[in-house]
Amino acid sequence: MHEQDFFQNALVYLLAAVISVPIAKRLGFGSVLGYLIAGMIIGPFVLGYIGHEGEDVMHFAEFGVVMMLFLIGLELKPNLLWGMRKSIFGLGGLQLLVTALVIGAVSVVLGQSIGAGIAIGLTLGLSSTAIVLQTLAEKGLMKQASGKASFSVLLLQDIAVVPILALIPLLAGSAISAGDGSSLDVQYIAGIEITGWVQVALMLSVITLMVVVGLYLVKYFFRIIARTGLREVFTAAALLLVISAAALMELVGLSPALGAFLSGVVMANNEYRHELEADIEPFKGLLLGLFFISVGASMNFGLLGSSPGTILSLLAALIGIKFVVLFILGRVFGIRGGQNTMFAFSLAQGGEFAFVLVAFSVDNGVLTPDTSAILFLVVALSMAVTPLLLLLNDKVIMPLVFKSENTREEDTIDDEETPLIIAGFGRFGVILGRFLIANGMSATILDDNPENIDVLRKFGFKVYYGDATRADLLASAGADKAKVLIVTVDDRQKSLKIIDLAQRNYPHLKILVRAVSMKHSYELVDRKVDAFERDMLESSLLLGIEALTHLGYKRYHAHRLAHTFRLHTRKVLRELHKHHKDDEKLYLSETNRHAMELEEIFRAEKEDRSHGSDSSWDVSSRRKEAEEINPPAQEE
Amino acid sequence: MVPKNKIVILVFHPVLHKSRINRVLLNAVEGLEGVSIRYIYDLYPDYQIDIKAEQEVLLNHDIIVWQHPLYWYSSPSLLKEWIDLVLEHGFAYGKSGRALEGKSVLTAITSGGRRDAYGSDKGLKFSIRNLLAPFEQTVCLCRMRYLPPFVTHGTHLLKSDQIEKAAEDYVRIIEGLRDGTFSDDDLEKQEYINDIIP
């Protein structure tokens, strides 16, 4: 019976998502609104397919936020994060303080106690990490001024959740029922009673532990996992990493999202970064979707129906206040024009932490259940409205702003993207890579041999572990921005798979390939790759020149002969490709095929005797002509 | 309209990415109707010239331009290699070598020295025309006509407007040769083909 429940629930959730998200995207609303609407429709107030278990689902799905922050951390190297400190603490800190003050004051005017006012202000000062980052990423704004500022603010809010949670019990004294006020000093961690300072020390040591493990130990762990060659184990290990970071942080009283973010930052330089990204990404997407659906489902439309005026004006007030504060602060911190309205609109909603904090406040007697129901609904509505506001900003406000100002949009800057991706960094790739890197090219290098990576990393190459035949890995290596993809893997099948994948998804990429056999060369001709080279040809010819030289040829002569042969080989390849019939050879083993290829080549050589000659340097024709005019004197 | 003469510009410049003048000249004539450009150093970076392909190009055009900077009073080495190998006995010269008969060759060079420095008592002993004698003789032996050269002098000190002017002149010369607007007598009289433009 339980199992039946599970399948039915899964069916409802997935069906709702699969139907509503594409429609929302088609209409230009973005996936977030699609999920939210799906949630509203299947929720208790419309179709009633899911009831209040939606809230349990929401708690579970919050894990999507954790994963998202881990992925964001992966993109942010520690030095980049350090460079953002001003906007995190300045812009982020001021945003929370000012917004909390204004909203708190309004609450008190509306009849709340001072304590409740502070709790409401701080709670509503937070924005929705999930909605904002998902939407910004979808719009490709993460690298722009508005995206970076939004991210700084959200990061500070994530950090601030911890002290807010500690503060709320203290507010109870001035609120309706007096709490004992001692809950800050005594907490229970893993069942052991712990006092405030010890807790701080614990937090610091856990963070230190995470940094040390992440920087120095995790790569050995992943190396061992990678050597097994089992992809699902690697995925499991990646999930384990994120979950353990989150769990550890929660254990010492920090936000799990913050923990995941920190571990992401620590791993940002790790060679397994792209693979981790590719593995976690789908989980994140699904869980976030689930989260948005459950937010949609939890909206209390009954309350909205009974007092629509109050709810809607509170909603307008919340968004209005947050927008104005964000807009002014954005100006102060130098965000220009359209970027600033984008920034202010994107953060003008309540966040998922509000649900936690409101519930916590009720438990501590700071807020009444009636107030909390209203807050809950207003926050959920504000989240649902955000994609609409951003759409409004895109379609109406941005064009107006751009008409009135002539400033250019900031270019998207990403110091991680490279123009070059090298897939396969074995013996062949290394030489090629060294040559290109020596000439100042930066490259993202993908290889799936842990031993190679180990050595190359030691010498400072930016090598990432991963199987380039996977679409998601190519994507996270930046294939959409890169110019050239070099495929040097020695496995014919893999090489073709990578090429097909790249040609399908990134038609702009120039593709250069190492050809490992005649058959492979034919297939590369068929695929019209931009260039390919037979892998052994050059070194064999060079050694052949040495051989001729040692057998008495002049070195330059041998060199010219080698070139003639090189041209001839290319010609033979083109000839053979024309007559090449794949199906005939399909059933031959590789060795048989090799023998047959040799036979083909030698036969073609016999037929083609057009080896060029350096006849201009050969004076015999001229001597002959000269002799015709002046016959040589008879010897006496 | 089919152009009267088909022109091919063979560019011999080993460091075109550092060039100030030749690049501008080439940009100016790029895309002109009836004019094609071949970058020989890029075609044969290893000096392994495809002789048959080059001869084919010569057969398909009426006027051949050798464009290059003046290196040590002569051409960059690849042009010499090209001449050595492409102008084969029995193709370009010799009793049966008449393939190029009636075509014309133009040398288009750039030189760091000023025009009055060449062939004067106080400067360089030989004039540009003296220095180009081996090329002229080669062309004549192949039964082709050697046009007066297009020369851009004093390249180190040229300002951008002067470079633009040189490029404009180059376009007018190439177009004039293509359309056959210059009379043989006029051409015969010039030391440099540049002087034909009033």
XYZ file of N, CA and C in Angstrom, chain A residues 262-398:
411
model
N 30.656 25.993 1.005
C 32.071 26.022 1.386
C 32.823 24.847 0.786
N 32.227 23.659 0.865
C 32.950 22.503 0.331
C 33.101 22.639 -1.185
N 32.102 23.260 -1.820
C 32.236 23.511 -3.259
C 33.413 24.419 -3.549
N 33.521 25.506 -2.796
C 34.628 26.454 -3.010
C 35.968 25.751 -2.834
N 36.039 24.920 -1.799
C 37.290 24.232 -1.517
C 37.656 23.284 -2.660
N 36.626 22.741 -3.320
C 36.885 21.783 -4.402
C 37.053 22.465 -5.758
N 36.978 23.794 -5.793
C 36.927 24.490 -7.088
C 38.180 24.271 -7.921
N 39.289 23.957 -7.275
C 40.515 23.733 -8.034
C 40.806 22.260 -8.255
N 39.886 21.437 -7.817
C 40.110 20.000 -7.868
C 40.018 19.482 -9.301
N 40.803 18.449 -9.604
C 40.783 17.938 -10.983
C 39.490 17.216 -11.313
N 38.704 16.839 -10.315
C 37.462 16.121 -10.589
C 36.266 17.063 -10.688
N 36.593 18.353 -10.718
C 35.549 19.348 -10.664
C 34.469 19.168 -11.726
N 34.883 19.015 -12.984
C 33.893 18.949 -14.064
C 33.028 17.704 -13.939
N 33.674 16.614 -13.532
C 32.933 15.370 -13.374
C 31.919 15.500 -12.241
N 32.346 16.115 -11.130
C 31.435 16.332 -10.006
C 30.242 17.171 -10.452
N 30.559 18.233 -11.169
C 29.510 19.120 -11.654
C 28.494 18.339 -12.470
N 29.017 17.529 -13.386
C 28.141 16.787 -14.282
C 27.293 15.772 -13.503
N 27.873 15.220 -12.449
C 27.149 14.207 -11.682
C 26.063 14.798 -10.799
N 26.339 15.933 -10.179
C 25.398 16.510 -9.214
C 24.274 17.261 -9.914
N 24.610 17.858 -11.060
C 23.676 18.732 -11.769
C 22.249 18.171 -11.902
N 22.056 16.947 -12.429
C 20.680 16.464 -12.600
C 19.932 16.305 -11.275
N 20.622 15.885 -10.230
C 19.965 15.767 -8.923
C 19.481 17.129 -8.451
N 20.377 18.098 -8.618
C 20.026 19.452 -8.213
C 18.776 19.918 -8.924
N 18.780 19.739 -10.247
C 17.655 20.206 -11.048
C 16.346 19.580 -10.596
N 16.360 18.260 -10.431
C 15.130 17.555 -10.046
C 14.653 17.974 -8.666
N 15.601 18.030 -7.722
C 15.205 18.369 -6.356
C 14.691 19.794 -6.266
N 15.330 20.693 -6.998
C 14.839 22.073 -6.982
C 13.430 22.138 -7.554
N 13.221 21.384 -8.630
C 11.896 21.339 -9.229
C 10.872 20.878 -8.207
N 11.218 19.815 -7.508
C 10.347 19.267 -6.468
C 10.066 20.319 -5.403
N 11.120 21.059 -5.072
C 10.980 22.099 -4.055
C 9.983 23.160 -4.507
N 10.125 23.606 -5.741
C 9.216 24.636 -6.231
C 7.785 24.110 -6.286
N 7.634 22.867 -6.693
C 6.283 22.279 -6.741
C 5.670 22.289 -5.340
N 6.479 21.908 -4.346
C 5.894 21.831 -3.010
C 5.592 23.221 -2.459
N 6.376 24.223 -2.860
C 6.025 25.595 -2.456
C 4.683 25.970 -3.067
N 4.524 25.652 -4.344
C 3.259 25.938 -5.015
C 2.107 25.237 -4.325
N 2.330 23.972 -3.961
C 1.258 23.178 -3.366
C 0.893 23.667 -1.973
N 1.842 24.311 -1.303
C 1.574 24.700 0.081
C 0.845 26.040 0.185
N 0.549 26.661 -0.929
C -0.114 27.960 -0.856
C -1.548 27.806 -0.384
N -1.876 28.621 0.613
C -3.189 28.523 1.243
C -4.153 29.485 0.547
N -4.804 28.973 -0.483
C -5.682 29.851 -1.244
C -6.948 30.193 -0.470
N -7.252 29.353 0.535
C -8.418 29.637 1.378
C -8.266 30.988 2.052
N -7.073 31.210 2.587
C -6.789 32.465 3.271
C -6.854 33.637 2.295
N -6.328 33.395 1.129
C -6.355 34.447 0.107
C -7.791 34.793 -0.256
N -8.636 33.765 -0.331
C -10.035 33.987 -0.678
C -10.778 34.758 0.402
N -10.450 34.487 1.671
C -11.211 35.110 2.743
C -10.805 36.558 2.977
N -9.534 36.890 2.791
C -9.156 38.297 2.952
C -8.174 38.712 1.866
N -8.654 38.776 0.650
C -7.745 39.072 -0.463
C -7.095 40.450 -0.347
N -7.843 41.437 0.155
C -7.305 42.798 0.239
C -6.059 42.839 1.103
N -6.171 42.298 2.311
C -5.049 42.317 3.257
C -3.839 41.616 2.654
N -4.072 40.397 2.163
C -2.953 39.598 1.670
C -2.257 40.311 0.513
N -3.045 40.799 -0.413
C -2.434 41.417 -1.596
C -1.704 42.711 -1.233
N -2.276 43.481 -0.297
C -1.551 44.712 0.044
C -0.283 44.386 0.829
N -0.324 43.342 1.660
C 0.908 42.923 2.342
C 1.953 42.462 1.319
N 1.476 41.719 0.333
C 2.381 41.249 -0.717
C 3.031 42.430 -1.438
N 2.178 43.407 -1.792
C 2.696 44.580 -2.491
C 3.696 45.317 -1.604
N 3.366 45.427 -0.306
C 4.252 46.130 0.616
C 5.597 45.416 0.709
N 5.550 44.086 0.854
C 6.793 43.313 0.981
C 7.690 43.554 -0.231
N 7.106 43.344 -1.400
C 7.913 43.486 -2.610
C 8.364 44.936 -2.797
N 7.462 45.866 -2.513
C 7.793 47.282 -2.666
C 8.963 47.682 -1.788
N 8.872 47.338 -0.508
C 9.940 47.731 0.426
C 11.260 47.107 0.007
N 11.218 45.793 -0.268
C 12.472 45.120 -0.612
C 13.073 45.713 -1.887
N 12.196 45.991 -2.849
C 12.682 46.526 -4.116
C 13.380 47.865 -3.915
N 12.703 48.758 -3.166
C 13.262 50.100 -2.978
C 14.614 50.029 -2.273
N 14.678 49.237 -1.198
C 15.943 49.124 -0.455
C 17.044 48.583 -1.372
N 16.726 47.510 -2.109
C 17.718 46.899 -2.997
C 18.161 47.877 -4.079
N 17.182 48.615 -4.612
C 17.488 49.524 -5.715
C 18.449 50.617 -5.259
N 18.134 51.189 -4.071
C 18.991 52.265 -3.559
C 20.398 51.731 -3.256
N 20.447 50.589 -2.567
C 21.754 50.032 -2.232
C 22.535 49.658 -3.493
N 21.827 49.132 -4.470
C 22.481 48.783 -5.735
C 23.145 50.001 -6.356
N 22.393 51.120 -6.367
C 22.944 52.379 -6.861
C 24.219 52.744 -6.113
N 24.104 52.706 -4.749
C 25.236 53.084 -3.901
C 26.451 52.218 -4.234
N 26.202 50.938 -4.514
C 27.322 50.037 -4.772
C 27.691 49.973 -6.257
N 27.163 50.935 -7.022
C 27.649 51.105 -8.387
C 27.100 50.133 -9.417
N 25.908 49.596 -9.185
C 25.308 48.775 -10.235
C 24.499 49.706 -11.121
N 24.714 49.606 -12.429
C 24.168 50.617 -13.312
C 22.846 50.189 -13.934
N 22.023 51.165 -14.198
C 20.821 51.088 -15.030
C 20.027 49.796 -14.970
N 19.922 49.153 -16.126
C 19.102 47.950 -16.257
C 19.560 46.825 -15.358
N 20.862 46.760 -15.150
C 21.392 45.740 -14.248
C 20.836 45.921 -12.840
N 20.662 47.182 -12.446
C 20.205 47.451 -11.090
C 18.731 47.093 -10.905
N 17.876 47.409 -11.874
C 16.472 47.013 -11.722
C 16.371 45.498 -11.717
N 17.172 44.852 -12.541
C 17.194 43.389 -12.557
C 17.572 42.852 -11.181
N 18.618 43.437 -10.607
C 19.094 43.048 -9.276
C 17.994 43.231 -8.238
N 17.350 44.385 -8.254
C 16.349 44.686 -7.236
C 15.107 43.799 -7.387
N 14.663 43.591 -8.613
C 13.489 42.728 -8.819
C 13.794 41.290 -8.431
N 15.009 40.837 -8.754
C 15.272 39.416 -8.556
C 15.306 39.053 -7.079
N 15.639 40.007 -6.218
C 15.744 39.661 -4.794
C 14.550 40.167 -3.973
N 13.509 40.652 -4.639
C 12.432 41.328 -3.900
C 11.390 40.374 -3.326
N 11.701 39.081 -3.229
C 10.704 38.161 -2.659
C 11.155 37.610 -1.310
N 10.258 36.913 -0.638
C 10.646 36.192 0.572
C 11.296 34.891 0.176
N 12.040 34.286 1.122
C 12.795 33.097 0.756
C 12.329 31.840 1.456
N 12.932 30.726 1.048
C 12.539 29.448 1.639
C 12.886 29.370 3.124
N 13.898 30.129 3.533
C 14.242 30.117 4.967
C 13.133 30.737 5.808
N 12.316 31.591 5.150
C 11.213 32.195 5.888
C 10.303 31.116 6.464
N 10.084 30.046 5.685
C 9.213 28.976 6.179
C 9.775 28.377 7.459
N 11.078 28.164 7.453
C 11.739 27.594 8.633
C 11.666 28.576 9.797
N 12.027 29.823 9.525
C 12.108 30.812 10.606
C 10.731 31.126 11.189
N 9.704 31.194 10.325
C 8.358 31.470 10.828
C 7.907 30.339 11.749
N 8.102 29.124 11.293
C 7.726 27.972 12.119
C 8.481 27.998 13.449
N 9.758 28.311 13.367
C 10.599 28.369 14.558
C 10.112 29.469 15.515
N 9.716 30.605 14.946
C 9.223 31.708 15.770
C 7.931 31.322 16.488
N 7.067 30.611 15.779
C 5.828 30.166 16.419
C 6.140 29.224 17.571
N 7.069 28.297 17.323
C 7.459 27.354 18.371
C 7.973 28.084 19.606
N 8.676 29.185 19.382
C 9.256 29.926 20.497
C 8.305 30.978 21.059
N 7.099 30.995 20.519
C 6.117 31.926 21.044
C 6.349 33.366 20.658
N 7.139 33.589 19.611
C 7.378 34.959 19.174
C 6.236 35.431 18.281
N 5.711 34.514 17.469
C 4.631 34.867 16.555
C 3.412 34.003 16.854
N 2.238 34.555 16.566
C 1.019 33.757 16.734
C 0.807 32.922 15.489
N 0.112 31.797 15.614
C -0.163 30.957 14.437
C -0.908 31.725 13.348
N -1.799 32.646 13.710
C -2.518 33.408 12.689
C -1.554 34.235 11.837
N -0.669 34.953 12.542
C 0.326 35.756 11.824
C 1.159 34.868 10.912
N 1.543 33.716 11.431
C 2.424 32.856 10.651
C 1.736 32.374 9.382
N 0.436 32.096 9.465
C -0.268 31.642 8.258
C -0.227 32.728 7.185
N -0.450 33.985 7.654
C -0.416 35.098 6.692
C 0.979 35.236 6.086
N 2.007 35.198 6.952
C 3.380 35.336 6.465
C 3.709 34.254 5.449
N 3.311 33.049 5.795
C 3.567 31.904 4.923
C 3.018 32.163 3.518
N 1.780 32.596 3.489
C 1.126 32.806 2.193
C 1.780 33.954 1.421
N 2.079 35.034 2.158
C 2.673 36.197 1.480
C 4.026 35.827 0.877
N 4.817 35.084 1.677
C 6.136 34.694 1.164
C 5.992 33.812 -0.072
N 5.099 32.819 0.026
C 4.929 31.902 -1.109
C 4.464 32.674 -2.346
N 3.512 33.596 -2.133
C 3.038 34.392 -3.270
C 4.162 35.239 -3.862
N 4.979 35.819 -2.985
C 6.056 36.673 -3.495
C 7.041 35.853 -4.326
N 7.230 34.594 -3.912
C 8.115 33.735 -4.698
C 7.516 33.460 -6.075
N 6.195 33.241 -6.063
C 5.534 32.929 -7.333
C 5.532 34.129 -8.278
N 5.510 35.320 -7.677
C 5.411 36.528 -8.498
C 6.768 36.894 -9.123
N 7.865 36.449 -8.453
C 9.200 36.861 -8.907
C 9.461 36.626 -10.403
N 9.194 35.414 -10.909
C 9.468 35.237 -12.348
C 8.674 36.217 -13.209
N 7.451 36.547 -12.758
C 6.637 37.505 -13.516
C 7.269 38.892 -13.487
N 7.770 39.270 -12.282
C 8.410 40.579 -12.158
C 9.642 40.667 -13.062
N 10.406 39.574 -13.097
C 11.613 39.587 -13.924
C 11.250 39.677 -15.396
N 10.161 39.029 -15.742
C 9.681 39.097 -17.115
C 9.299 40.535 -17.465
N 8.599 41.167 -16.508
C 8.205 42.569 -16.666
C 9.445 43.437 -16.869
N 10.463 43.153 -16.046
C 11.697 43.911 -16.139
C 12.349 43.732 -17.509
N 12.367 42.482 -17.954
C 12.964 42.166 -19.257
C 12.263 42.866 -20.402
N 10.936 42.749 -20.394
C 10.169 43.139 -21.576
C 9.781 44.618 -21.570
N 9.586 45.187 -20.381
C 9.077 46.555 -20.324
C 10.123 47.544 -19.818
N 10.701 47.224 -18.644
C 11.558 48.229 -18.002
C 12.918 48.339 -18.678
N 13.542 47.165 -18.944
C 14.871 47.197 -19.574
C 14.875 47.988 -20.883
